[in-house]
Amino acid sequence: MTHLPDQGPQPGVHDLGYARLDTDRLERTGDAEVVYGAGKTPAQVVELLRTLHATHPSHAILATRLTVEAQEAVADALPSAVIDPVGRTAVVGQPPALRGTVAVVSAGTSDAPVAAEAATTAWVFGAEVDLITDVGVAGLHRVMGVRERLDAADCLIVVAGMEGALPSVVGGLVGVPLVAVPTSVGYGASFGGVAALLGMLNSCAPGVTVVNIDNGFGAGVFAARVARQSVPRETKES
Amino acid sequence: MTHLPDQGPQPGVHDLGYARLDTDRLERTGDAEVVYGAGKTPAQVVELLRTLHATHPSHAILATRLTVEAQEAVADALPSAVIDPVGRTAVVGQPPALRGTVAVVSAGTSDAPVAAEAATTAWVFGAEVDLITDVGVAGLHRVMGVRERLDAADCLIVVAGMEGALPSVVGGLVGVPLVAVPTSVGYGASFGGVAALLGMLNSCAPGVTVVNIDNGFGAGVFAARVARQSVPRETKES
Amino acid sequence: MTHLPDQGPQPGVHDLGYARLDTDRLERTGDAEVVYGAGKTPAQVVELLRTLHATHPSHAILATRLTVEAQEAVADALPSAVIDPVGRTAVVGQPPALRGTVAVVSAGTSDAPVAAEAATTAWVFGAEVDLITDVGVAGLHRVMGVRERLDAADCLIVVAGMEGALPSVVGGLVGVPLVAVPTSVGYGASFGGVAALLGMLNSCAPGVTVVNIDNGFGAGVFAARVARQSVPRETKES
Amino acid sequence: MTHLPDQGPQPGVHDLGYARLDTDRLERTGDAEVVYGAGKTPAQVVELLRTLHATHPSHAILATRLTVEAQEAVADALPSAVIDPVGRTAVVGQPPALRGTVAVVSAGTSDAPVAAEAATTAWVFGAEVDLITDVGVAGLHRVMGVRERLDAADCLIVVAGMEGALPSVVGGLVGVPLVAVPTSVGYGASFGGVAALLGMLNSCAPGVTVVNIDNGFGAGVFAARVARQSVPRETKES
Amino acid sequence: MTHLPDQGPQPGVHDLGYARLDTDRLERTGDAEVVYGAGKTPAQVVELLRTLHATHPSHAILATRLTVEAQEAVADALPSAVIDPVGRTAVVGQPPALRGTVAVVSAGTSDAPVAAEAATTAWVFGAEVDLITDVGVAGLHRVMGVRERLDAADCLIVVAGMEGALPSVVGGLVGVPLVAVPTSVGYGASFGGVAALLGMLNSCAPGVTVVNIDNGFGAGVFAARVARQSVPRETKES
Amino acid sequence: MTHLPDQGPQPGVHDLGYARLDTDRLERTGDAEVVYGAGKTPAQVVELLRTLHATHPSHAILATRLTVEAQEAVADALPSAVIDPVGRTAVVGQPPALRGTVAVVSAGTSDAPVAAEAATTAWVFGAEVDLITDVGVAGLHRVMGVRERLDAADCLIVVAGMEGALPSVVGGLVGVPLVAVPTSVGYGASFGGVAALLGMLNSCAPGVTVVNIDNGFGAGVFAARVARQSVPRETKES
Amino acid sequence: MTHLPDQGPQPGVHDLGYARLDTDRLERTGDAEVVYGAGKTPAQVVELLRTLHATHPSHAILATRLTVEAQEAVADALPSAVIDPVGRTAVVGQPPALRGTVAVVSAGTSDAPVAAEAATTAWVFGAEVDLITDVGVAGLHRVMGVRERLDAADCLIVVAGMEGALPSVVGGLVGVPLVAVPTSVGYGASFGGVAALLGMLNSCAPGVTVVNIDNGFGAGVFAARVARQSVPRETKES
Amino acid sequence: MTHLPDQGPQPGVHDLGYARLDTDRLERTGDAEVVYGAGKTPAQVVELLRTLHATHPSHAILATRLTVEAQEAVADALPSAVIDPVGRTAVVGQPPALRGTVAVVSAGTSDAPVAAEAATTAWVFGAEVDLITDVGVAGLHRVMGVRERLDAADCLIVVAGMEGALPSVVGGLVGVPLVAVPTSVGYGASFGGVAALLGMLNSCAPGVTVVNIDNGFGAGVFAARVARQSVPRETKES
């Protein structure tokens, strides 16, 4: 648009035209920037991953919300990338030495993509992950059966759609910090995840916090931060 | 209002000026009319109860949503009335021979008024009642502890506020028809019971139906109808 | 995702990779698991139906919300399947001996898919079904004309979109337990079925309960449970 | 507020300080201004009625939404006023010669205030009124019983709260223009009349229009305009 | 679905399999049934139009919400049909002798389809139509310029999207009964027509009624009923 | 609360215990801090006004949302204060030399408090004010009658409740920057000002911006900033 | 539609069949009409631009919300047009001499289209533009780094999606009039921009006004009007 | 209610008639039960505190949401109680040895009650508390001034009403786990805290989780659990 004044380059920013990488975020917050894939072309995702990886070679770089096409482009261009078609993520490089454990618990098969995004994110951000699936509240025996794994985690991520009741049940069983993730799974009066979101915000179990609908990434970042600063389990008093 | 034309009396209606009693509803639907106390004066409640009782002496007449003043007025004027200050109900006369059992399950102390209204209604409409309180989902051992009582009922009424998760948990344990009642207990994003209502409408347990927020009466009518037409337990095949 | 720990098999679960069948639900709740077809490929639907049918050969296995492609794949692979293109369901195997009757009443032509899903579900779950269509409230003579069929049922399912008024009208005519199903039929301020849902929750007819928008399946499960535990009509007192 | 500039008087406006009367509205639209009593003191209501009556001595002047105190003040100060405590209205002066008939139909006892406001308004604005109460959809025989009165009207006002289904039923019976008025009667998911409003906007009966919640006044103005311009009944072809 | 009982034919209903025509609605309400085209195939639309036309040869039969394909199919099969691609309607046969006038006023170019549907409907239901377009409130001189045409009508239909302010402006100018139609034109916080709907329900001009978003058909039916029962203009007193 | 650590004083903050005055905001943004009276006791309002006035003796200090009791306490304690009971404001000290003109236009009598708050705020923040009341859209002649005053302003504040249509009408008449203020005046589907807010956000007149419901203060600040930086009228080219 | 009466041409309107150009708007409000491209064909956009340009040869004519196809058609037909694929705009002709400066600030890469639409609009309507991108609140150093550019503007447009917090941060830094534009960027509980809209309406920084979601055009018109009537910077007192 | 069956005592429950204390929750989750004061009489609060204190003499017992009357009753009956009138809490007994630090940050004076409830809860649940008030986003220098205190905490609680932007700003400054608490402070389109809630759920800063509106208690429980399991600061690597 020729009528607008030019802007010179800004220090500390890698300008790719369609995006500007905040290359010193790592120093500021301890975590490198992430590629949010929604609305980006496969070629852009590849270039962003490559640039961030070159800037931070000793960290893992995460890309989320990748289309199938973007996943294929990454697999072609960056053979060392770990790609998860369920969670629609790609990871380039190795995460730091893992500290603490995040247990990711999900209610139904349809919640798997969000749970996988949360799990991969927690891992990239430096925590061990224990993935526990298909423990819906309508089958309490499954929840009971994993109680020890829940109790052993430093932070829990509980993923559920529809009525979003699982965090209340899990939160009543153990005293571990719990992040609830509502998913958009459901129909009719689920209103794209609003029913689950409201259920989780109103949980009768104390110590439950909530992130945005389908926001596995945010839950993963938060839980990894909690887990990696936790006292090792064997020295913890419960 | 003198400018409006007079209307002559309508057959089959007892006109008290401030209300018209549908005195042949009993024949039409099998159940007598009920006094909905909200917005009525104590004197009106007393007169309505007395009139309906005189019309249907062999049935129990129910009044709901009574203020403390209305409860006292009924107690003074109709000494045989059974008054429940928790559920804010009054009953005059004897219910029919009870058939079948309705179990009324509630999550928290604050849900007690709605549970009591449901219980009294189910009893007035002809079912035995088993009242089970304080079985919130954040303490699963309590739910487990009453599983046999749940399974023995012909219809369940499950009352819960906040996230409204109890029906999903109960509905996953037993195959009994289940009516869920959301209550307005909660604050903030509970939106006066909307969170619980949405949770129940989206329950992952099949066979859950829902009534309006705080509508213990409606659940009681429905459940009594289911229970009293049920095969006696001993002859039932499950 | 290679960075996540392996999970060994769980007892009582048939793991197909993309789904885990709860093969002992039948024992726990008296009803076999159902294939919810939304989001599944035709091949997955076929495999799930085949597996559940093999596990429970003496029961009917239901699949719901099938795409046209999934219906064709089932018809090809499982020739004995009963497929209903209106209700988008498939049934493999024979339901148990039918007990009691569920009347499924719908308001308009566009509500037919939800009514059909409810009808097939009630039948698979063990009840006789009487399907009554096109009895909208704007043509009361049609409602009046089927009053005897309504009164003869053990449980009613009333399906309506738009303003959702039919349950109030039917519920004022007969004293049979009534489950209302709002549909997403409508436009503008129907908000995808919310208007009908609210109308049904606020019904002035006592004894009306409600399920989620378009949830014919849930209504069918509930109504079949009520109907099959009911005293046979000839011995009932109304 | 001394810092603001003075404004001289505006022609055609009677300025009382707390309100400005639009004294030539009568000429512009054929109807005199009305006193909306909400938020006004009893003394203000009296003065406004007296001023408008003096300006338009040959018309009826209406005041709506009057508190009990305002009704008493009007009765004391203007003994000829017709006061309706149910509809909370006062009328001073005689309406014009009545032309056409408006039938005001209401569903329940609690809807009476809105129905009365609509009826008085229609009368003040020049139509005969036929008030038909207590014809809820849960008792269809009552609706059927007044079908001839409905059919004889030039315009219908149908008032209902809760699910707001009455306009659909009435609109399916007769072809008279029908204005539906949702009321705030109800609780829980009625959301202060929103359920009834949505129900009416989505009515499956063609030819139903709707006004704001509890807006008996607006419905009365509209219906009177329709009725008073209608061909006399005896010469009408239906 | 072979498991469901057959239903014999119902008297007074023409069953086409995918729809049942209410062939005696004309006698009951004075207006013939209409073909609502949404969700119907072109072949179904043609068959329905042909059947209704054969049943009521002396009336005009209306089809609404037709796709381009359905419009072409009707044009091919029924050459005498009047097809309006803007309003997406088709009309077969002649309307009755027109009585009274409906003025259809619309705010913007994008509101044209709804205005055209309203206009055609009013004409089919028996009223003269005066179509007045592009008179948005942001250009008051246009509204002022058509004041006489507005005043000459027996009923007004005012169609507007976005903020829906036109009915308030028009309703303040003339005393003619006014039906407001909100349209889904707009974006962002227009919420698909909700902003316009709320604006119209809260209009400060008395005598405004409202129909559902984009419901030009409903407004047309209502306005035609008002117009055709009106006293001819020359004998009217305003 | 003795268990919490003490906090020493913060530079540039005047700590009154129940509030901390930001005493250098004047330097930062050019405008002194304001006393928001909601939730404060009369004594607190007096002390805050006195403290801010002492800190900034050459500016006007504004207090908003004052209860009647707070207005009386200010009048007693600070006799030089200018108190406006309609807008519920008090002003101590003299505003700076006024530059530019803000016209405050309101639709109905009930909108007067919000209009007065906006007017006083604009004056305190340094603009001349032209207050124009009672120009609702249902009486267009009033709007037309003030067109020149509207056109002469440097910024317009247009205040309206109910459907909020006035900004669209005014914004179509003149090209002056226009800030719209929705008020909570209305009932039913006005939803406490939401209808007016949505109407204004969707205005078809370009160049309309909006503030929160009843936020006369915010509109006044904004408009004064626009007006006082404007070229004097005589030198402006339009 | 042959059944509707013909309308003769209206003076001062250029009728293209599918649209009527308001060719004297320029005189009335000082700004020429704009082509809103949504829903128009490429050929229509070209013809509208050409017609308006011919009518107002000495002004810039703006077209907004152009599809890629429309942009290409304009580029082919009107080689002198300035086309911005990011903001989806086209401009034909030269804007007037620019007066004053509008700074357009945006939070994230995804907000670029709305920011570009605002920038081009402000330029076409006669203001200099300073475009400042990628200054999200999660990186405060970027906001701080542009404080002088913010302070130098005559009006600010702040564009943000998600939580919409940027206007509060910017509005606390400088005292320049600020128009906030919420964008539909986000997912889940952002509800298509509603979260950002509400955040901006509730901004704790005084002097923030808001336009509709994604309405860069409206913000540009408003800000240009403010900027072009402002005193030149060098003579301003701050 | 004599018609309902008696229930014998349940093991592990202390039944006070109006409430049942879950006396072994401490063992199950590591934290004792809390007295939620809303809806309880002063006498009930005193008895509950006394009973829980007697059961767990070596723990601190917390009561929240106390009315002024309940605070006075506790002060009279339990002189050793620590009562906070701002946060409306009372604490009896000593908390365990404190481990880790929770920083509670609030935006405005009106948010103080929620911040105080969060602070007291975190302390009772075993964490050191650093309370930082009045750091609204409209005054960024205050946020910057406390950056080191923020960075030194093991978990942050950020409390804000209105637009709820503070968590985004704080979350962009430091990498500490952050729990956001929306408050109901605001008016109009804040919708009782919904605007702040949505803002926080959509925060662009990664690692932000959210609790219900005004739920300082829940945030305090969660944050204390995170803090008390954290590695001591001196040994942490960031």
Short mmCIF file of N, CA, C and O in Angstrom, two decimals, chain F residues 177-205:
data_model
loop_
_atom_site.label_atom_id
_atom_site.label_comp_id
_atom_site.label_asym_id
_atom_site.label_seq_id
_atom_site.Cartn_x
_atom_site.Cartn_y
_atom_site.Cartn_z
N PRO F 177 -17.82 14.05 14.21
CA PRO F 177 -17.54 12.81 14.96
C PRO F 177 -18.59 12.58 16.04
O PRO F 177 -18.94 13.52 16.76
N LEU F 178 -19.07 11.33 16.16
CA LEU F 178 -20.24 11.05 16.99
C LEU F 178 -19.95 9.88 17.93
O LEU F 178 -19.62 8.78 17.48
N VAL F 179 -20.10 10.14 19.23
CA VAL F 179 -19.97 9.08 20.24
C VAL F 179 -21.35 8.74 20.74
O VAL F 179 -22.07 9.61 21.23
N ALA F 180 -21.74 7.47 20.63
CA ALA F 180 -23.07 7.04 21.05
C ALA F 180 -22.99 6.41 22.43
O ALA F 180 -22.08 5.64 22.72
N VAL F 181 -23.97 6.75 23.29
CA VAL F 181 -24.03 6.19 24.65
C VAL F 181 -25.35 5.46 24.82
O VAL F 181 -26.41 6.08 24.92
N PRO F 182 -25.33 4.13 24.87
CA PRO F 182 -26.57 3.40 25.15
C PRO F 182 -26.92 3.54 26.63
O PRO F 182 -26.03 3.54 27.48
N THR F 183 -28.21 3.66 26.94
CA THR F 183 -28.61 3.70 28.35
C THR F 183 -29.42 2.46 28.69
O THR F 183 -29.94 1.77 27.81
N SER F 184 -29.52 2.21 29.98
CA SER F 184 -30.24 1.03 30.45
C SER F 184 -31.74 1.28 30.52
O SER F 184 -32.47 0.48 31.12
N VAL F 185 -32.22 2.36 29.91
CA VAL F 185 -33.65 2.66 29.90
C VAL F 185 -34.36 1.65 29.00
O VAL F 185 -33.95 1.43 27.87
N GLY F 186 -35.44 1.08 29.51
CA GLY F 186 -36.20 0.09 28.76
C GLY F 186 -36.64 -1.03 29.67
O GLY F 186 -36.44 -0.98 30.88
N TYR F 187 -37.22 -2.08 29.10
CA TYR F 187 -37.66 -3.22 29.90
C TYR F 187 -37.71 -4.44 28.98
O TYR F 187 -37.55 -4.32 27.77
N GLY F 188 -37.93 -5.59 29.54
CA GLY F 188 -38.08 -6.80 28.74
C GLY F 188 -36.86 -7.04 27.88
O GLY F 188 -35.73 -7.10 28.37
N ALA F 189 -37.06 -7.14 26.57
CA ALA F 189 -35.97 -7.47 25.66
C ALA F 189 -35.01 -6.33 25.42
O ALA F 189 -34.20 -6.39 24.49
N SER F 190 -35.05 -5.27 26.24
CA SER F 190 -33.96 -4.28 26.16
C SER F 190 -32.75 -4.80 26.93
O SER F 190 -31.64 -4.36 26.74
N PHE F 191 -32.98 -5.76 27.81
CA PHE F 191 -31.91 -6.44 28.54
C PHE F 191 -30.93 -5.43 29.16
O PHE F 191 -29.71 -5.56 29.03
N GLY F 192 -31.51 -4.44 29.84
CA GLY F 192 -30.67 -3.49 30.58
C GLY F 192 -29.73 -2.68 29.71
O GLY F 192 -28.66 -2.28 30.13
N GLY F 193 -30.14 -2.39 28.49
CA GLY F 193 -29.34 -1.55 27.62
C GLY F 193 -28.63 -2.31 26.50
O GLY F 193 -28.02 -1.69 25.63
N VAL F 194 -28.73 -3.62 26.50
CA VAL F 194 -28.04 -4.39 25.46
C VAL F 194 -28.63 -4.13 24.08
O VAL F 194 -27.91 -4.01 23.09
N ALA F 195 -29.95 -3.99 24.01
CA ALA F 195 -30.56 -3.71 22.71
C ALA F 195 -30.03 -2.41 22.14
O ALA F 195 -29.67 -2.33 20.96
N ALA F 196 -29.96 -1.38 22.98
CA ALA F 196 -29.45 -0.09 22.50
C ALA F 196 -27.96 -0.20 22.13
O ALA F 196 -27.52 0.35 21.12
N LEU F 197 -27.21 -0.91 22.94
CA LEU F 197 -25.78 -1.09 22.65
C LEU F 197 -25.59 -1.76 21.29
O LEU F 197 -24.79 -1.30 20.45
N LEU F 198 -26.32 -2.85 21.04
CA LEU F 198 -26.17 -3.54 19.76
C LEU F 198 -26.63 -2.66 18.61
O LEU F 198 -26.00 -2.63 17.54
N GLY F 199 -27.72 -1.94 18.80
CA GLY F 199 -28.18 -1.05 17.76
C GLY F 199 -27.11 -0.05 17.36
O GLY F 199 -26.85 0.18 16.18
N MET F 200 -26.44 0.52 18.37
CA MET F 200 -25.43 1.53 18.08
C MET F 200 -24.19 0.93 17.43
O MET F 200 -23.60 1.52 16.53
N LEU F 201 -23.78 -0.26 17.86
CA LEU F 201 -22.62 -0.91 17.26
C LEU F 201 -22.89 -1.25 15.80
O LEU F 201 -21.95 -1.36 15.00
N ASN F 202 -24.14 -1.46 15.44
CA ASN F 202 -24.50 -1.84 14.08
C ASN F 202 -25.05 -0.67 13.29
O ASN F 202 -25.66 -0.87 12.24
N SER F 203 -24.82 0.54 13.74
CA SER F 203 -25.39 1.70 13.06
C SER F 203 -24.98 1.74 11.59
O SER F 203 -23.81 1.51 11.25
N CYS F 204 -25.94 2.03 10.74
CA CYS F 204 -25.64 2.12 9.30
C CYS F 204 -25.00 3.46 8.95
O CYS F 204 -24.55 3.64 7.82
N ALA F 205 -24.95 4.40 9.89
CA ALA F 205 -24.30 5.67 9.62
C ALA F 205 -22.81 5.54 9.90
O ALA F 205 -22.43 5.15 11.01
#
